Coordinates of C-alpha atoms in Angstrom, one line a residue:
Chain A
M782 CA 0.1 0.7 19.6
N783 CA -3.4 1.7 20.6
I784 CA -3.1 3.4 23.9
F785 CA -6.0 4.0 26.2
I786 CA -5.5 6.5 29.1
V787 CA -8.0 6.6 31.9
F788 CA -7.4 9.9 33.7
A789 CA -8.8 11.2 36.9
H790 CA -8.1 14.8 38.0
P791 CA -10.7 17.5 38.7
E792 CA -8.7 20.5 37.5
P793 CA -8.0 21.2 33.8
K794 CA -5.2 23.5 34.9
S795 CA -3.5 21.0 37.2
L796 CA -0.1 19.5 36.7
N797 CA -1.8 16.2 36.2
A798 CA -3.8 17.6 33.3
S799 CA -0.8 19.3 31.8
L800 CA 1.1 16.0 32.1
L801 CA -1.8 14.2 30.4
N802 CA -1.9 16.6 27.5
F803 CA 1.9 16.4 27.1
S804 CA 1.8 12.6 27.1
V805 CA -0.9 12.5 24.4
E806 CA 1.3 14.7 22.2
V807 CA 4.4 12.5 22.8
L808 CA 2.5 9.3 22.1
K809 CA 0.9 10.6 18.9
E810 CA 4.2 11.9 17.7
A811 CA 5.7 8.5 18.3
G812 CA 3.1 7.0 16.0
H813 CA 0.6 5.6 18.6
Q814 CA -3.2 5.9 18.5
V815 CA -4.5 7.4 21.7
Q816 CA -7.9 7.5 23.4
V817 CA -8.5 9.3 26.7
S818 CA -11.3 8.9 29.2
D819 CA -11.1 12.1 31.2
L820 CA -13.4 11.0 34.0
Y821 CA -14.1 14.3 35.6
A822 CA -14.7 16.0 32.2
M823 CA -17.1 13.1 31.4
R824 CA -18.8 13.6 34.7
W825 CA -18.3 9.9 35.2
K826 CA -20.9 8.4 37.6
A827 CA -18.7 6.9 40.3
V828 CA -21.3 5.1 42.3
A829 CA -22.3 1.6 41.3
D830 CA -26.0 1.2 42.0
R831 CA -29.3 -0.1 40.5
D832 CA -29.5 2.9 38.2
D833 CA -26.9 1.1 36.2
F834 CA -29.6 -1.5 35.4
P835 CA -32.8 0.4 34.4
W836 CA -34.3 -2.9 33.2
L837 CA -34.0 -4.4 36.7
D838 CA -37.5 -4.8 38.3
A839 CA -38.0 -2.5 41.2
G840 CA -39.0 -5.4 43.5
V841 CA -35.8 -7.4 42.8
P842 CA -33.0 -6.9 45.3
L843 CA -29.9 -5.6 43.6
Q844 CA -27.1 -8.1 43.4
Y845 CA -24.6 -6.0 41.4
A846 CA -22.4 -8.8 40.1
N847 CA -25.4 -10.8 38.8
A848 CA -27.0 -7.8 37.3
S849 CA -23.8 -6.6 35.5
G850 CA -23.2 -10.2 34.2
E851 CA -26.8 -10.3 32.9
A852 CA -26.4 -6.9 31.3
F853 CA -23.1 -7.8 29.7
T854 CA -24.2 -11.2 28.3
Q855 CA -27.6 -9.8 27.1
H856 CA -26.1 -6.7 25.6
R857 CA -28.1 -4.3 27.7
Q858 CA -25.4 -2.4 29.5
L859 CA -25.6 1.3 29.7
P860 CA -23.9 2.8 26.6
E861 CA -21.3 4.5 28.8
I862 CA -20.2 1.2 30.3
E863 CA -20.2 -0.5 26.9
A864 CA -18.1 2.4 25.5
E865 CA -15.4 2.0 28.1
Q866 CA -15.2 -1.7 27.6
Q867 CA -14.8 -1.2 23.9
K868 CA -11.9 1.2 24.6
L869 CA -10.2 -1.5 26.7
L870 CA -10.7 -4.1 24.0
W871 CA -9.3 -1.6 21.4
A872 CA -6.3 -0.9 23.5
D873 CA -2.9 -2.6 23.4
F874 CA -1.8 -0.6 26.4
V875 CA -3.8 0.9 29.2
I876 CA -2.6 3.8 31.4
F877 CA -4.3 4.8 34.7
Q878 CA -3.3 8.3 35.5
F879 CA -4.3 9.9 38.8
P880 CA -3.1 11.7 41.9
L881 CA -2.6 9.4 44.9
W882 CA -5.4 10.3 47.3
W883 CA -5.2 8.4 50.6
Y884 CA -2.8 5.9 49.1
S885 CA -5.2 4.8 46.4
M886 CA -7.3 6.0 43.5
P887 CA -9.6 9.0 43.6
A888 CA -13.1 7.6 44.0
I889 CA -14.1 8.6 40.5
L890 CA -11.5 6.2 39.1
K891 CA -12.4 3.4 41.5
G892 CA -16.0 3.9 40.4
W893 CA -14.9 3.5 36.8
V894 CA -13.5 0.1 37.7
D895 CA -16.5 -0.8 39.8
R896 CA -18.9 -0.2 36.9
V897 CA -16.8 -1.0 33.8
Y898 CA -15.3 -4.3 35.1
A899 CA -18.6 -6.1 34.7
Y900 CA -19.1 -9.8 35.6
K901 CA -18.5 -12.0 32.6
F902 CA -16.4 -9.2 31.1
A903 CA -13.6 -8.7 33.6
Y904 CA -14.2 -11.5 36.0
G905 CA -16.1 -14.8 36.0
V906 CA -14.2 -15.5 32.8
G907 CA -13.0 -19.0 31.8
V908 CA -13.6 -22.3 33.3
H909 CA -14.2 -22.8 37.0
Q910 CA -13.9 -26.5 37.5
G911 CA -11.8 -28.8 39.6
E912 CA -8.4 -27.1 40.0
K913 CA -9.1 -24.4 37.4
W914 CA -10.2 -21.2 38.9
G915 CA -11.1 -19.2 35.8
E916 CA -8.9 -17.1 33.6
R917 CA -7.4 -14.3 35.6
F918 CA -4.2 -12.9 36.9
G919 CA -2.3 -13.0 33.6
E920 CA -5.2 -14.3 31.6
G921 CA -8.7 -13.1 30.9
V922 CA -10.5 -10.7 28.6
L923 CA -7.5 -8.3 28.4
K924 CA -4.8 -10.9 28.0
G925 CA -1.9 -9.8 25.8
R926 CA -2.1 -6.2 26.8
K927 CA 0.2 -4.2 29.1
A928 CA -0.6 -1.4 31.5
M929 CA 0.9 1.3 33.6
V930 CA 0.0 3.3 36.6
V931 CA 1.0 7.0 36.3
L932 CA 0.6 8.8 39.6
T933 CA 1.5 12.0 41.4
A934 CA 2.0 12.0 45.1
G935 CA 2.4 15.0 47.5
G936 CA 4.7 13.1 49.7
R937 CA 8.4 12.5 49.3
E938 CA 9.9 9.5 47.5
L939 CA 11.7 8.3 50.6
H940 CA 8.4 8.0 52.4
Y941 CA 7.3 5.5 49.8
S942 CA 10.6 3.5 49.8
P943 CA 10.7 0.0 51.3
R944 CA 11.4 1.4 54.8
G945 CA 9.3 4.5 54.4
V946 CA 6.5 5.2 56.9
N947 CA 3.8 5.3 54.2
G948 CA 4.7 1.7 53.1
Y949 CA 6.6 0.7 50.0
L950 CA 4.9 2.1 46.9
E951 CA 5.0 -1.2 45.2
D952 CA 3.0 -2.8 48.0
L953 CA 0.6 0.2 48.2
L954 CA -0.1 -0.3 44.5
W955 CA -0.7 -4.1 44.8
P956 CA -4.5 -3.8 44.9
I957 CA -4.3 -1.8 41.7
Q958 CA -1.5 -3.3 39.7
H959 CA -2.2 -6.9 40.6
G960 CA -5.9 -6.8 41.6
I961 CA -7.2 -4.5 38.9
L962 CA -4.7 -4.4 36.0
F963 CA -3.2 -8.0 36.1
Y964 CA -6.5 -9.6 37.1
P965 CA -8.1 -9.5 33.7
G966 CA -4.8 -10.2 31.9
M967 CA -2.8 -7.0 31.6
Y968 CA 0.9 -7.1 32.7
P969 CA 1.8 -3.8 34.4
L970 CA 5.0 -2.0 33.8
P971 CA 6.6 -0.4 36.8
P972 CA 4.7 2.7 37.7
F973 CA 5.7 6.2 36.7
T974 CA 5.5 8.4 39.8
A975 CA 6.1 12.1 40.3
F976 CA 6.7 12.8 44.0
E977 CA 6.3 16.1 46.0
V978 CA 3.7 17.4 43.6
N979 CA 1.9 20.2 45.2
P980 CA 0.8 23.8 44.4
R981 CA 4.3 25.0 45.1
T982 CA 5.9 22.7 42.5
A983 CA 8.1 24.9 40.4
P984 CA 8.0 25.0 36.5
E985 CA 11.6 23.5 36.5
A986 CA 10.4 20.6 38.5
F987 CA 7.6 20.1 36.1
E988 CA 10.0 20.1 33.2
Q989 CA 12.0 17.3 34.9
I990 CA 8.8 15.3 35.4
K991 CA 7.9 15.7 31.8
A992 CA 11.3 14.7 30.6
A993 CA 11.3 11.6 32.8
Y994 CA 7.7 10.7 31.7
K995 CA 8.6 11.1 28.1
E996 CA 11.4 8.6 28.5
R997 CA 8.9 6.1 29.9
L998 CA 6.4 6.8 27.2
L999 CA 9.0 6.2 24.4
T1000 CA 9.9 2.8 25.9
L1001 CA 6.5 1.4 26.6
E1002 CA 7.1 -1.6 24.4
T1003 CA 10.5 -2.5 25.7
T1004 CA 10.3 -1.8 29.4
P1005 CA 10.2 -5.1 31.3
V1006 CA 6.9 -5.7 33.0
I1007 CA 6.5 -6.4 36.7
Q1008 CA 6.8 -10.2 36.7
Y1009 CA 3.7 -11.2 38.5
R1010 CA 3.2 -14.9 38.5
S1011 CA 0.2 -15.9 36.4
Q1012 CA -2.4 -17.9 38.3
N1013 CA -2.5 -20.8 35.9
G1014 CA 1.1 -20.8 34.9
G1015 CA 2.2 -23.5 37.4
D1016 CA 3.3 -21.5 40.4
Y1017 CA 0.0 -21.8 42.3
D1018 CA -1.6 -25.1 43.3
G1019 CA -5.2 -26.3 43.1
Q1020 CA -6.2 -24.1 46.0
Q1021 CA -4.6 -21.1 44.3
L1022 CA -1.9 -21.0 46.9
L1023 CA 1.7 -20.4 45.9
K1024 CA 3.5 -23.7 45.8
P1025 CA 6.2 -24.2 48.5
G1026 CA 9.6 -23.0 47.6
R1027 CA 8.6 -21.0 44.5
E1028 CA 9.9 -17.8 46.1
G1029 CA 13.5 -17.1 46.8
K1030 CA 15.0 -17.7 50.2
G1031 CA 14.0 -14.9 52.5
V1032 CA 11.3 -13.5 50.2
T1033 CA 8.1 -12.8 52.2
G1034 CA 5.1 -10.5 51.8
L1035 CA 3.6 -9.6 48.5
A1036 CA 7.0 -10.1 46.9
I1037 CA 6.4 -13.8 46.9
H1038 CA 4.0 -13.3 44.0
Q1039 CA 6.7 -11.9 41.7
I1040 CA 9.4 -13.8 39.9
H1041 CA 12.6 -12.0 40.8
P1042 CA 11.3 -9.3 43.1
R1043 CA 13.6 -6.6 44.4
V1044 CA 14.5 -8.5 47.5
G1045 CA 16.8 -7.0 50.0
S1046 CA 15.5 -3.6 49.2
Y1047 CA 13.7 -3.7 52.5
G1048 CA 17.1 -3.6 54.2
G1049 CA 16.6 -7.0 55.9
E1050 CA 18.8 -10.0 55.6
A1051 CA 17.0 -11.7 52.7
E1052 CA 19.1 -13.2 50.0
A1053 CA 18.7 -12.2 46.4
P1054 CA 16.6 -14.8 44.5
L1055 CA 17.9 -16.8 41.6
Chain B
M520 CA -18.5 3.7 73.8
N521 CA -19.7 5.9 71.0
I522 CA -19.5 3.8 67.9
F523 CA -19.7 5.3 64.4
I524 CA -20.3 2.9 61.5
V525 CA -19.6 4.1 57.9
F526 CA -21.5 1.6 55.7
A527 CA -21.4 1.2 52.0
H528 CA -23.7 -1.2 50.2
P529 CA -26.3 -0.4 47.6
E530 CA -29.0 -3.0 48.6
P531 CA -31.1 -2.7 51.7
K532 CA -31.9 -6.4 51.4
S533 CA -28.3 -7.5 51.1
L534 CA -26.4 -9.7 53.6
N535 CA -24.3 -6.7 54.3
A536 CA -27.3 -4.6 55.2
S537 CA -28.7 -7.4 57.4
L538 CA -25.3 -7.7 59.1
L539 CA -25.3 -3.9 59.7
N540 CA -28.7 -3.9 61.3
F541 CA -27.8 -6.9 63.4
S542 CA -24.7 -5.2 64.6
V543 CA -26.5 -2.0 65.6
E544 CA -28.8 -4.1 67.7
V545 CA -26.0 -6.0 69.3
L546 CA -24.0 -2.8 70.1
K547 CA -27.0 -1.0 71.5
E548 CA -27.9 -4.0 73.7
A549 CA -24.4 -4.0 75.0
G550 CA -24.8 -0.4 76.1
H551 CA -23.0 1.5 73.3
Q552 CA -24.2 4.6 71.5
V553 CA -24.3 4.0 67.8
Q554 CA -24.4 6.3 64.7
V555 CA -24.5 5.0 61.2
S556 CA -23.7 6.7 57.9
D557 CA -25.4 4.6 55.3
L558 CA -23.7 6.2 52.3
Y559 CA -25.9 4.8 49.6
A560 CA -29.1 5.7 51.5
M561 CA -27.6 9.2 52.0
R562 CA -26.8 9.3 48.3
W563 CA -23.4 10.4 49.3
K564 CA -21.6 12.4 46.6
A565 CA -18.5 10.3 46.0
V566 CA -16.7 12.6 43.6
A567 CA -14.4 15.3 45.1
D568 CA -14.6 18.4 42.9
R569 CA -15.1 22.2 43.0
D570 CA -18.8 21.8 43.8
D571 CA -17.5 21.1 47.3
F572 CA -16.4 24.7 47.5
P573 CA -19.2 26.9 46.2
W574 CA -17.3 29.9 47.5
L575 CA -14.4 29.2 45.3
D576 CA -14.1 31.8 42.5
A577 CA -14.8 30.3 39.1
G578 CA -11.5 31.7 37.7
V579 CA -9.4 30.0 40.4
P580 CA -7.9 26.6 39.5
L581 CA -9.1 24.0 42.0
Q582 CA -6.4 22.7 44.3
Y583 CA -8.4 20.4 46.4
A584 CA -6.2 20.2 49.5
N585 CA -5.8 23.9 49.7
A586 CA -9.5 24.5 49.2
S587 CA -10.5 21.9 51.8
G588 CA -8.0 23.3 54.3
E589 CA -9.4 26.8 53.8
A590 CA -13.0 25.6 54.1
F591 CA -12.1 23.7 57.3
T592 CA -10.2 26.5 59.0
Q593 CA -12.7 29.1 58.0
H594 CA -15.8 27.0 58.9
R595 CA -17.2 27.0 55.5
Q596 CA -17.3 23.4 54.6
L597 CA -20.5 21.9 53.2
P598 CA -22.8 20.9 56.0
E599 CA -22.6 17.2 54.9
I600 CA -18.8 17.2 55.3
E601 CA -18.9 19.0 58.6
A602 CA -21.5 16.5 59.8
E603 CA -19.4 13.5 59.1
Q604 CA -16.4 15.1 60.8
Q605 CA -18.5 15.7 63.8
K606 CA -19.5 12.0 63.9
L607 CA -15.8 11.0 63.8
L608 CA -15.0 13.4 66.6
W609 CA -18.0 12.1 68.6
A610 CA -16.9 8.5 68.1
D611 CA -14.6 6.4 70.3
F612 CA -14.7 3.6 67.8
V613 CA -15.1 3.7 64.0
I614 CA -16.2 0.9 61.8
F615 CA -15.9 0.8 58.0
Q616 CA -18.3 -1.8 56.7
F617 CA -18.2 -2.7 53.0
P618 CA -18.1 -5.4 50.4
L619 CA -14.6 -5.9 49.0
W620 CA -14.8 -4.7 45.4
W621 CA -11.7 -5.1 43.4
Y622 CA -9.6 -5.6 46.5
S623 CA -10.6 -2.2 48.0
M624 CA -13.5 0.0 49.0
P625 CA -16.5 0.7 46.8
A626 CA -16.0 4.1 45.2
I627 CA -18.7 5.7 47.4
L628 CA -16.7 4.9 50.6
K629 CA -13.5 6.0 49.0
G630 CA -15.3 9.2 48.1
W631 CA -16.4 9.6 51.7
V632 CA -12.7 9.5 52.7
D633 CA -11.7 11.8 49.8
R634 CA -14.2 14.5 50.9
V635 CA -14.4 14.1 54.7
Y636 CA -10.7 13.8 55.4
A637 CA -10.1 17.5 54.8
Y638 CA -6.7 19.2 54.9
K639 CA -6.1 20.5 58.4
F640 CA -8.6 18.1 59.8
A641 CA -7.3 14.7 58.9
Y642 CA -3.9 15.7 57.6
G643 CA -1.5 18.6 57.7
V644 CA -2.0 18.3 61.5
G645 CA 0.8 19.1 63.9
V646 CA 4.2 20.6 63.5
H647 CA 6.2 20.1 60.3
Q648 CA 9.7 21.2 61.3
G649 CA 13.1 19.7 61.4
E650 CA 12.7 16.0 62.0
K651 CA 9.0 16.3 62.9
W652 CA 6.7 15.4 60.1
G653 CA 3.4 16.3 61.6
E654 CA 1.1 14.2 63.8
R655 CA 0.0 11.2 61.9
F656 CA 0.2 7.4 62.0
G657 CA -0.9 6.9 65.5
E658 CA -1.4 10.6 66.3
G659 CA -3.6 13.3 64.8
V660 CA -7.1 14.5 65.1
L661 CA -8.6 11.1 65.9
K662 CA -5.9 10.0 68.3
G663 CA -7.1 7.8 71.1
R664 CA -9.8 6.1 69.1
K665 CA -9.9 2.6 67.6
A666 CA -11.3 1.3 64.4
M667 CA -12.2 -1.8 62.5
V668 CA -12.7 -2.9 58.9
V669 CA -15.7 -5.2 58.5
L670 CA -15.8 -6.7 55.0
T671 CA -17.5 -9.3 52.9
A672 CA -15.6 -11.0 50.1
G673 CA -16.9 -13.2 47.4
G674 CA -13.6 -15.2 47.3
R675 CA -12.4 -17.9 49.5
E676 CA -10.5 -17.4 52.7
L677 CA -7.5 -19.4 51.4
H678 CA -7.2 -17.1 48.4
Y679 CA -6.6 -14.2 50.9
S680 CA -4.1 -16.1 53.1
P681 CA -0.4 -15.3 53.1
R682 CA 0.3 -17.5 50.1
G683 CA -3.1 -17.0 48.4
V684 CA -3.2 -15.7 44.8
N685 CA -5.1 -12.6 45.7
G686 CA -2.5 -11.5 48.1
Y687 CA -2.6 -11.7 51.9
L688 CA -5.6 -9.8 53.2
E689 CA -3.6 -8.0 55.8
D690 CA -1.4 -6.5 53.0
L691 CA -4.4 -5.8 50.7
L692 CA -5.9 -3.8 53.6
W693 CA -2.8 -1.8 54.3
P694 CA -3.8 1.3 52.3
I695 CA -7.0 1.3 54.4
Q696 CA -6.0 0.2 57.8
H697 CA -2.7 2.0 57.9
G698 CA -3.2 4.8 55.4
I699 CA -6.7 5.8 56.2
L700 CA -7.6 4.6 59.8
F701 CA -4.2 4.8 61.5
Y702 CA -3.1 8.0 59.6
P703 CA -5.2 10.4 61.7
G704 CA -4.6 8.5 64.9
M705 CA -7.0 5.5 65.1
Y706 CA -5.5 2.1 66.0
P707 CA -7.3 -0.6 63.9
L708 CA -8.3 -3.9 65.3
P709 CA -7.8 -6.9 63.1
P710 CA -10.6 -6.9 60.5
F711 CA -13.7 -8.9 60.6
T712 CA -14.2 -10.7 57.3
A713 CA -16.9 -12.9 55.9
F714 CA -15.6 -14.9 53.0
E715 CA -17.6 -16.6 50.2
V716 CA -20.4 -14.2 50.5
N717 CA -22.5 -14.3 47.3
P718 CA -26.2 -14.7 46.3
R719 CA -26.0 -18.4 47.1
T720 CA -24.9 -17.9 50.7
A721 CA -27.3 -20.0 52.7
P722 CA -29.1 -18.8 55.8
E723 CA -27.1 -21.2 58.0
A724 CA -23.9 -19.6 56.7
F725 CA -25.3 -16.2 57.5
E726 CA -26.1 -17.3 61.1
Q727 CA -22.5 -18.3 61.5
I728 CA -21.3 -15.0 60.2
K729 CA -23.6 -13.2 62.6
A730 CA -22.4 -15.3 65.5
A731 CA -18.8 -14.7 64.7
Y732 CA -19.4 -11.0 64.2
K733 CA -21.3 -10.7 67.5
E734 CA -18.2 -12.1 69.3
R735 CA -16.1 -9.4 67.7
L736 CA -18.6 -6.7 68.6
L737 CA -18.7 -7.7 72.2
T738 CA -15.0 -7.6 72.5
L739 CA -14.2 -4.3 70.8
E740 CA -12.6 -2.8 73.9
T741 CA -10.4 -5.8 74.7
T742 CA -9.3 -7.1 71.4
P743 CA -5.6 -6.2 70.8
V744 CA -5.1 -3.7 68.1
I745 CA -2.8 -4.3 65.1
Q746 CA 0.4 -2.9 66.5
Y747 CA 1.4 -0.5 63.8
R748 CA 4.4 1.5 64.8
S749 CA 3.6 5.2 65.4
Q750 CA 5.5 7.6 63.2
N751 CA 6.7 9.7 66.1
G752 CA 7.2 6.9 68.7
G753 CA 10.9 6.4 68.0
D754 CA 10.9 3.6 65.4
Y755 CA 11.3 6.0 62.4
D756 CA 14.2 8.4 61.8
G757 CA 14.2 12.0 60.8
Q758 CA 13.5 10.9 57.2
Q759 CA 10.5 8.8 58.3
L760 CA 12.4 5.7 57.4
L761 CA 12.2 2.7 59.8
K762 CA 15.4 2.6 61.7
P763 CA 17.7 -0.3 61.0
G764 CA 17.1 -3.5 63.0
R765 CA 13.7 -2.5 64.4
E766 CA 12.1 -5.4 62.6
G767 CA 12.7 -9.0 63.6
K768 CA 15.2 -11.1 61.6
G769 CA 13.6 -12.2 58.4
V770 CA 10.7 -9.7 58.5
T771 CA 10.3 -7.9 55.3
G772 CA 7.5 -6.2 53.4
L773 CA 4.7 -4.3 55.0
A774 CA 5.1 -6.4 58.1
I775 CA 8.2 -4.3 59.1
H776 CA 5.8 -1.6 60.1
Q777 CA 4.2 -3.7 62.8
I778 CA 5.6 -4.6 66.2
H779 CA 5.3 -8.4 66.5
P780 CA 3.7 -9.1 63.1
R781 CA 2.7 -12.6 62.2
V782 CA 6.0 -13.6 60.7
G783 CA 6.4 -17.1 59.3
S784 CA 2.8 -17.1 58.2
Y785 CA 4.0 -16.6 54.6
G786 CA 5.6 -20.0 54.9
G787 CA 9.1 -18.7 54.4
E788 CA 12.1 -19.2 56.7
A789 CA 11.7 -16.1 58.7
E790 CA 12.2 -16.3 62.4
A791 CA 9.6 -15.2 64.8
P792 CA 10.4 -11.7 66.2
L793 CA 11.1 -11.1 69.8

């Protein structure tokens, strides 16, 4: 497969960077083609602003979506934006690798999304007419591809479990896995997460992390995806609301948007779905 | 009250900017003191990197948390970081205002969090010993303050409702409202959201938005907060897991972390909690 890794960590000597380098070796050895966007090394511009559209007249107020859509359709995007979009199109599989900072992506990675996911490229795709609300959430420009979040967290795994004080990791990652990966058509695999990663992480712990990650990397094609419901697959109505009864008895929250979510893992009294 | 608004929109002529200016007038007229950090106007550096620590020896690998903790405790943070922390400490109420980009904050605002929420300032606060896991989630450096997310979204309100395809807005905002505002001690009010905001938004619609926002601004002190459970208030055990039975029957998902969440709004069969 063609594998595109978008990587966000400021330190080349970090565990994250070592893990990245390791993964590139593993993937190439397994016969995959690999491209990496190391955002910090690229000095990626995180802030989306009018400098992204040098052709925009100074007197015209910036409407970012409109400008990005115009730049995309008229082939006048900045080369750096175009290049990232080409990597996405080249890829069969996309990995976002980052340390979890404040329960989300480092700003540089969010800025990659803000600027690369142009209007008419990543959104505003497909027909918006009647009951059809475009091609997204399972369809779109990146349809047919898979993706995976790879993250390191300083906190303990328990704190990210369904009853953990941080909130269940699966729910924390919803804006990314559903809203950013699934939106333009990529089905995400369950994330790979290394917990309790900090400056005191011992070499033995890192060896375990690498071993576990290697297993995930060697099973990218066979690991079942998170079964998010596609928007246009029949589960949502003309208002893009989940039709009544689609979810299993007792399933509430973001889990309703998954076929066969891991219900009951919250420790409540919900029944397992069919 | 002292009200600190952190604002992130690239266009001074945007609806967002007009709403900000309107809000400052309303708040001042109501007798509040107001400070605004207009991140784009400030050309806020979004990317957290070693340039934030000019004193850090070039040969030393960057460990951002350690470096920010050292800078904070030794009073050698960059003046821009120090200034933002002072505004937070000055404030009784903090507003984050931004357009929802890919279901989260624009990168420049995430970068404000990444860089201003230094170790020992926003986290790593309080005792970590035995069953005590620091002072956070309802306690911390910003304890006693309230906050509110003010956001504009291009999508329709229904799409962000409990059964909407985007995911329930309350869950989408969990990483921000719980993970960023509540973490250092601020209790968030329910968010103010203007939906279907786009270049075609008519002046009449904007007048309605302003009127609705004004009502929220004039009731900041009396509007009930989102009742997130504090970490150290007795609901979580020594592993920071929610104790069994704390949530109402049928409550699952992120709602378990709220006292009296709006259960049933997902359309399932959950009973209302006590």
